[in-house]
Amino acid sequence: MLCHGPGLQCFSGVGDEVLWGHFGEAYGLLSGLWVDRKQGRVLVYVMTGTKDDPMLGARTTAISGIEEQLLLELAATPVRR
């Protein structure tokens, strides 16, 4: 589920997590910063690329396949205390 607020976006569906943050895309850059308040962590990525996506067939969401895979892997990383 996607929802929008004042400059923020949220999405859920990765386990029971709700992540707040924002995607970034400009001139060959794909990025995102997401806050998981329940787990007390921040997921951040910056990579070169475009939405001309080689993983187009693997997508289950509206974001690019590589970003989807990266966020799923980051969300599955255990929290260190």
mmCIF file of N, CA and C in Angstrom:
data_model
loop_
_atom_site.group_PDB
_atom_site.id
_atom_site.type_symbol
_atom_site.label_atom_id
_atom_site.label_comp_id
_atom_site.label_asym_id
_atom_site.label_seq_id
_atom_site.Cartn_x
_atom_site.Cartn_y
_atom_site.Cartn_z
ATOM 1 N N MET A 1 0.848 -1.164 0.000
ATOM 2 C CA MET A 1 0.000 0.000 0.000
ATOM 3 C C MET A 1 0.901 1.236 0.000
ATOM 4 N N LEU A 2 0.608 2.198 -0.834
ATOM 5 C CA LEU A 2 1.332 3.464 -0.862
ATOM 6 C C LEU A 2 0.450 4.561 -0.296
ATOM 7 N N CYS A 3 1.038 5.490 0.423
ATOM 8 C CA CYS A 3 0.310 6.657 0.888
ATOM 9 C C CYS A 3 1.253 7.848 0.820
ATOM 10 N N HIS A 4 0.708 9.023 0.713
ATOM 11 C CA HIS A 4 1.518 10.223 0.529
ATOM 12 C C HIS A 4 1.199 11.245 1.606
ATOM 13 N N GLY A 5 2.198 11.983 1.997
ATOM 14 C CA GLY A 5 2.039 13.056 2.969
ATOM 15 C C GLY A 5 2.833 14.262 2.512
ATOM 16 N N PRO A 6 3.124 15.194 3.400
ATOM 17 C CA PRO A 6 3.850 16.402 3.009
ATOM 18 C C PRO A 6 5.326 16.091 2.705
ATOM 19 N N GLY A 7 5.607 15.680 1.475
ATOM 20 C CA GLY A 7 6.970 15.372 1.063
ATOM 21 C C GLY A 7 7.425 13.967 1.392
ATOM 22 N N LEU A 8 6.630 13.218 2.113
ATOM 23 C CA LEU A 8 6.982 11.848 2.475
ATOM 24 C C LEU A 8 6.072 10.862 1.776
ATOM 25 N N GLN A 9 6.568 9.658 1.633
ATOM 26 C CA GLN A 9 5.761 8.546 1.139
ATOM 27 C C GLN A 9 5.894 7.428 2.159
ATOM 28 N N CYS A 10 4.929 6.553 2.193
ATOM 29 C CA CYS A 10 5.074 5.370 3.032
ATOM 30 C C CYS A 10 4.629 4.165 2.236
ATOM 31 N N PHE A 11 5.189 3.033 2.575
ATOM 32 C CA PHE A 11 4.681 1.808 1.994
ATOM 33 C C PHE A 11 4.791 0.697 3.013
ATOM 34 N N SER A 12 3.890 -0.256 2.860
ATOM 35 C CA SER A 12 3.867 -1.417 3.738
ATOM 36 C C SER A 12 3.784 -2.647 2.868
ATOM 37 N N GLY A 13 3.835 -3.789 3.493
ATOM 38 C CA GLY A 13 3.762 -5.024 2.743
ATOM 39 C C GLY A 13 5.060 -5.800 2.775
ATOM 40 N N VAL A 14 6.098 -5.240 3.380
ATOM 41 C CA VAL A 14 7.353 -5.954 3.575
ATOM 42 C C VAL A 14 7.292 -6.485 5.006
ATOM 43 N N GLY A 15 6.740 -7.682 5.168
ATOM 44 C CA GLY A 15 6.481 -8.198 6.511
ATOM 45 C C GLY A 15 5.408 -7.351 7.156
ATOM 46 N N ASP A 16 5.612 -6.952 8.399
ATOM 47 C CA ASP A 16 4.639 -6.088 9.076
ATOM 48 C C ASP A 16 5.179 -4.663 9.199
ATOM 49 N N GLU A 17 6.199 -4.337 8.401
ATOM 50 C CA GLU A 17 6.840 -3.034 8.493
ATOM 51 C C GLU A 17 6.086 -1.971 7.705
ATOM 52 N N VAL A 18 6.155 -0.762 8.179
ATOM 53 C CA VAL A 18 5.709 0.416 7.445
ATOM 54 C C VAL A 18 6.922 1.323 7.362
ATOM 55 N N LEU A 19 7.327 1.643 6.158
ATOM 56 C CA LEU A 19 8.502 2.473 5.943
ATOM 57 C C LEU A 19 8.070 3.848 5.451
ATOM 58 N N TRP A 20 8.646 4.890 6.043
ATOM 59 C CA TRP A 20 8.399 6.278 5.636
ATOM 60 C C TRP A 20 9.662 6.818 5.010
ATOM 61 N N GLY A 21 9.521 7.535 3.903
ATOM 62 C CA GLY A 21 10.695 8.110 3.266
ATOM 63 C C GLY A 21 10.379 8.679 1.904
ATOM 64 N N HIS A 22 11.372 8.546 1.019
ATOM 65 C CA HIS A 22 11.210 9.134 -0.303
ATOM 66 C C HIS A 22 12.162 8.465 -1.284
ATOM 67 N N PHE A 23 11.668 8.219 -2.501
ATOM 68 C CA PHE A 23 12.512 7.772 -3.598
ATOM 69 C C PHE A 23 13.117 8.992 -4.276
ATOM 70 N N GLY A 24 14.288 8.824 -4.883
ATOM 71 C CA GLY A 24 14.898 9.889 -5.658
ATOM 72 C C GLY A 24 15.315 9.354 -7.018
ATOM 73 N N GLU A 25 15.100 10.141 -8.048
ATOM 74 C CA GLU A 25 15.511 9.755 -9.394
ATOM 75 C C GLU A 25 15.857 11.019 -10.177
ATOM 76 N N ALA A 26 17.069 11.066 -10.735
ATOM 77 C CA ALA A 26 17.459 12.212 -11.554
ATOM 78 C C ALA A 26 18.744 11.887 -12.299
ATOM 79 N N TYR A 27 18.734 12.063 -13.591
ATOM 80 C CA TYR A 27 19.950 12.035 -14.412
ATOM 81 C C TYR A 27 20.840 10.832 -14.141
ATOM 82 N N GLY A 28 20.271 9.634 -14.188
ATOM 83 C CA GLY A 28 21.064 8.429 -13.981
ATOM 84 C C GLY A 28 21.280 8.050 -12.533
ATOM 85 N N LEU A 29 20.502 8.607 -11.623
ATOM 86 C CA LEU A 29 20.603 8.306 -10.197
ATOM 87 C C LEU A 29 19.288 7.701 -9.722
ATOM 88 N N LEU A 30 19.366 6.611 -8.995
ATOM 89 C CA LEU A 30 18.222 6.047 -8.277
ATOM 90 C C LEU A 30 18.608 6.010 -6.811
ATOM 91 N N SER A 31 17.738 6.499 -5.947
ATOM 92 C CA SER A 31 18.076 6.550 -4.528
ATOM 93 C C SER A 31 16.810 6.445 -3.689
ATOM 94 N N GLY A 32 17.016 6.209 -2.426
ATOM 95 C CA GLY A 32 15.903 6.176 -1.494
ATOM 96 C C GLY A 32 16.401 6.280 -0.070
ATOM 97 N N LEU A 33 15.588 6.869 0.773
ATOM 98 C CA LEU A 33 15.854 6.948 2.200
ATOM 99 C C LEU A 33 14.554 6.578 2.889
ATOM 100 N N TRP A 34 14.580 5.530 3.689
ATOM 101 C CA TRP A 34 13.378 4.990 4.321
ATOM 102 C C TRP A 34 13.617 4.771 5.802
ATOM 103 N N VAL A 35 12.683 5.187 6.614
ATOM 104 C CA VAL A 35 12.772 5.059 8.069
ATOM 105 C C VAL A 35 11.774 4.003 8.530
ATOM 106 N N ASP A 36 12.275 3.040 9.267
ATOM 107 C CA ASP A 36 11.465 1.995 9.880
ATOM 108 C C ASP A 36 11.413 2.308 11.376
ATOM 109 N N ARG A 37 10.389 3.034 11.789
ATOM 110 C CA ARG A 37 10.314 3.492 13.183
ATOM 111 C C ARG A 37 10.119 2.329 14.152
ATOM 112 N N LYS A 38 9.410 1.301 13.722
ATOM 113 C CA LYS A 38 9.151 0.160 14.603
ATOM 114 C C LYS A 38 10.454 -0.553 14.977
ATOM 115 N N GLN A 39 11.338 -0.744 14.006
ATOM 116 C CA GLN A 39 12.609 -1.427 14.251
ATOM 117 C C GLN A 39 13.726 -0.467 14.648
ATOM 118 N N GLY A 40 13.487 0.842 14.530
ATOM 119 C CA GLY A 40 14.500 1.824 14.881
ATOM 120 C C GLY A 40 15.677 1.845 13.926
ATOM 121 N N ARG A 41 15.402 1.786 12.624
ATOM 122 C CA ARG A 41 16.492 1.770 11.655
ATOM 123 C C ARG A 41 16.155 2.611 10.432
ATOM 124 N N VAL A 42 17.190 2.896 9.655
ATOM 125 C CA VAL A 42 17.049 3.679 8.433
ATOM 126 C C VAL A 42 17.650 2.874 7.291
ATOM 127 N N LEU A 43 16.926 2.766 6.190
ATOM 128 C CA LEU A 43 17.405 2.082 4.989
ATOM 129 C C LEU A 43 17.719 3.151 3.949
ATOM 130 N N VAL A 44 18.955 3.163 3.450
ATOM 131 C CA VAL A 44 19.396 4.175 2.500
ATOM 132 C C VAL A 44 20.119 3.474 1.362
ATOM 133 N N TYR A 45 19.860 3.912 0.132
ATOM 134 C CA TYR A 45 20.636 3.425 -1.006
ATOM 135 C C TYR A 45 20.781 4.535 -2.027
ATOM 136 N N VAL A 46 21.903 4.496 -2.740
ATOM 137 C CA VAL A 46 22.189 5.409 -3.842
ATOM 138 C C VAL A 46 22.905 4.582 -4.889
ATOM 139 N N MET A 47 22.391 4.598 -6.115
ATOM 140 C CA MET A 47 23.027 3.829 -7.186
ATOM 141 C C MET A 47 22.824 4.533 -8.520
ATOM 142 N N THR A 48 23.699 4.234 -9.442
ATOM 143 C CA THR A 48 23.532 4.766 -10.779
ATOM 144 C C THR A 48 22.576 3.867 -11.540
ATOM 145 N N GLY A 49 21.812 4.458 -12.420
ATOM 146 C CA GLY A 49 20.879 3.682 -13.216
ATOM 147 C C GLY A 49 19.700 4.531 -13.630
ATOM 148 N N THR A 50 18.808 3.909 -14.356
ATOM 149 C CA THR A 50 17.584 4.570 -14.784
ATOM 150 C C THR A 50 16.437 3.605 -14.585
ATOM 151 N N LYS A 51 15.241 4.079 -14.827
ATOM 152 C CA LYS A 51 14.080 3.201 -14.711
ATOM 153 C C LYS A 51 13.904 2.329 -15.940
ATOM 154 N N ASP A 52 14.813 2.417 -16.937
ATOM 155 C CA ASP A 52 14.850 1.448 -18.034
ATOM 156 C C ASP A 52 15.386 0.171 -17.418
ATOM 157 N N ASP A 53 14.505 -0.663 -16.932
ATOM 158 C CA ASP A 53 14.820 -1.686 -15.958
ATOM 159 C C ASP A 53 15.038 -3.057 -16.582
ATOM 160 N N PRO A 54 16.238 -3.656 -16.423
ATOM 161 C CA PRO A 54 16.456 -5.005 -16.931
ATOM 162 C C PRO A 54 15.672 -6.058 -16.156
ATOM 163 N N MET A 55 15.168 -5.727 -14.974
ATOM 164 C CA MET A 55 14.403 -6.672 -14.164
ATOM 165 C C MET A 55 12.904 -6.416 -14.288
ATOM 166 N N LEU A 56 12.479 -5.862 -15.396
ATOM 167 C CA LEU A 56 11.090 -5.455 -15.558
ATOM 168 C C LEU A 56 10.118 -6.596 -15.282
ATOM 169 N N GLY A 57 10.428 -7.793 -15.721
ATOM 170 C CA GLY A 57 9.527 -8.923 -15.518
ATOM 171 C C GLY A 57 9.413 -9.372 -14.081
ATOM 172 N N ALA A 58 10.375 -8.997 -13.227
ATOM 173 C CA ALA A 58 10.392 -9.455 -11.833
ATOM 174 C C ALA A 58 9.585 -8.566 -10.911
ATOM 175 N N ARG A 59 9.045 -7.480 -11.422
ATOM 176 C CA ARG A 59 8.412 -6.488 -10.558
ATOM 177 C C ARG A 59 7.061 -6.943 -10.013
ATOM 178 N N THR A 60 6.832 -6.605 -8.756
ATOM 179 C CA THR A 60 5.519 -6.814 -8.147
ATOM 180 C C THR A 60 4.956 -5.507 -7.612
ATOM 181 N N THR A 61 5.713 -4.417 -7.732
ATOM 182 C CA THR A 61 5.277 -3.098 -7.274
ATOM 183 C C THR A 61 5.500 -2.090 -8.397
ATOM 184 N N ALA A 62 5.157 -0.847 -8.143
ATOM 185 C CA ALA A 62 5.315 0.214 -9.143
ATOM 186 C C ALA A 62 6.740 0.743 -9.214
ATOM 187 N N ILE A 63 7.602 0.402 -8.263
ATOM 188 C CA ILE A 63 8.987 0.878 -8.311
ATOM 189 C C ILE A 63 9.790 -0.038 -9.225
ATOM 190 N N SER A 64 10.990 0.389 -9.591
ATOM 191 C CA SER A 64 11.804 -0.417 -10.495
ATOM 192 C C SER A 64 12.186 -1.733 -9.825
ATOM 193 N N GLY A 65 12.424 -2.741 -10.624
ATOM 194 C CA GLY A 65 12.738 -4.072 -10.107
ATOM 195 C C GLY A 65 13.989 -4.104 -9.245
ATOM 196 N N ILE A 66 15.015 -3.359 -9.660
ATOM 197 C CA ILE A 66 16.247 -3.360 -8.883
ATOM 198 C C ILE A 66 16.040 -2.684 -7.530
ATOM 199 N N GLU A 67 15.245 -1.607 -7.499
ATOM 200 C CA GLU A 67 14.953 -0.946 -6.219
ATOM 201 C C GLU A 67 14.093 -1.850 -5.342
ATOM 202 N N GLU A 68 13.129 -2.531 -5.949
ATOM 203 C CA GLU A 68 12.293 -3.457 -5.184
ATOM 204 C C GLU A 68 13.136 -4.548 -4.541
ATOM 205 N N GLN A 69 14.034 -5.159 -5.316
ATOM 206 C CA GLN A 69 14.885 -6.226 -4.798
ATOM 207 C C GLN A 69 15.807 -5.707 -3.704
ATOM 208 N N LEU A 70 16.386 -4.529 -3.925
ATOM 209 C CA LEU A 70 17.279 -3.941 -2.934
ATOM 210 C C LEU A 70 16.559 -3.647 -1.628
ATOM 211 N N LEU A 71 15.361 -3.072 -1.711
ATOM 212 C CA LEU A 71 14.601 -2.770 -0.492
ATOM 213 C C LEU A 71 14.176 -4.045 0.240
ATOM 214 N N LEU A 72 13.797 -5.081 -0.502
ATOM 215 C CA LEU A 72 13.446 -6.349 0.139
ATOM 216 C C LEU A 72 14.643 -6.928 0.886
ATOM 217 N N GLU A 73 15.822 -6.859 0.273
ATOM 218 C CA GLU A 73 17.022 -7.376 0.928
ATOM 219 C C GLU A 73 17.428 -6.521 2.136
ATOM 220 N N LEU A 74 17.330 -5.201 1.999
ATOM 221 C CA LEU A 74 17.646 -4.340 3.140
ATOM 222 C C LEU A 74 16.660 -4.564 4.284
ATOM 223 N N ALA A 75 15.383 -4.718 3.969
ATOM 224 C CA ALA A 75 14.364 -4.922 5.000
ATOM 225 C C ALA A 75 14.552 -6.256 5.708
ATOM 226 N N ALA A 76 15.118 -7.237 5.016
ATOM 227 C CA ALA A 76 15.326 -8.563 5.609
ATOM 228 C C ALA A 76 16.594 -8.636 6.454
ATOM 229 N N THR A 77 17.419 -7.594 6.413
ATOM 230 C CA THR A 77 18.658 -7.571 7.198
ATOM 231 C C THR A 77 18.319 -7.457 8.676
ATOM 232 N N PRO A 78 18.885 -8.342 9.508
ATOM 233 C CA PRO A 78 18.578 -8.271 10.945
ATOM 234 C C PRO A 78 19.019 -6.948 11.552
ATOM 235 N N VAL A 79 18.264 -6.486 12.521
ATOM 236 C CA VAL A 79 18.578 -5.247 13.227
ATOM 237 C C VAL A 79 19.652 -5.554 14.266
ATOM 238 N N ARG A 80 20.715 -4.745 14.283
ATOM 239 C CA ARG A 80 21.782 -4.894 15.286
ATOM 240 C C ARG A 80 21.526 -3.905 16.412
ATOM 241 N N ARG A 81 21.620 -4.350 17.608
ATOM 242 C CA ARG A 81 21.413 -3.489 18.785
ATOM 243 C C ARG A 81 22.698 -3.314 19.527
#
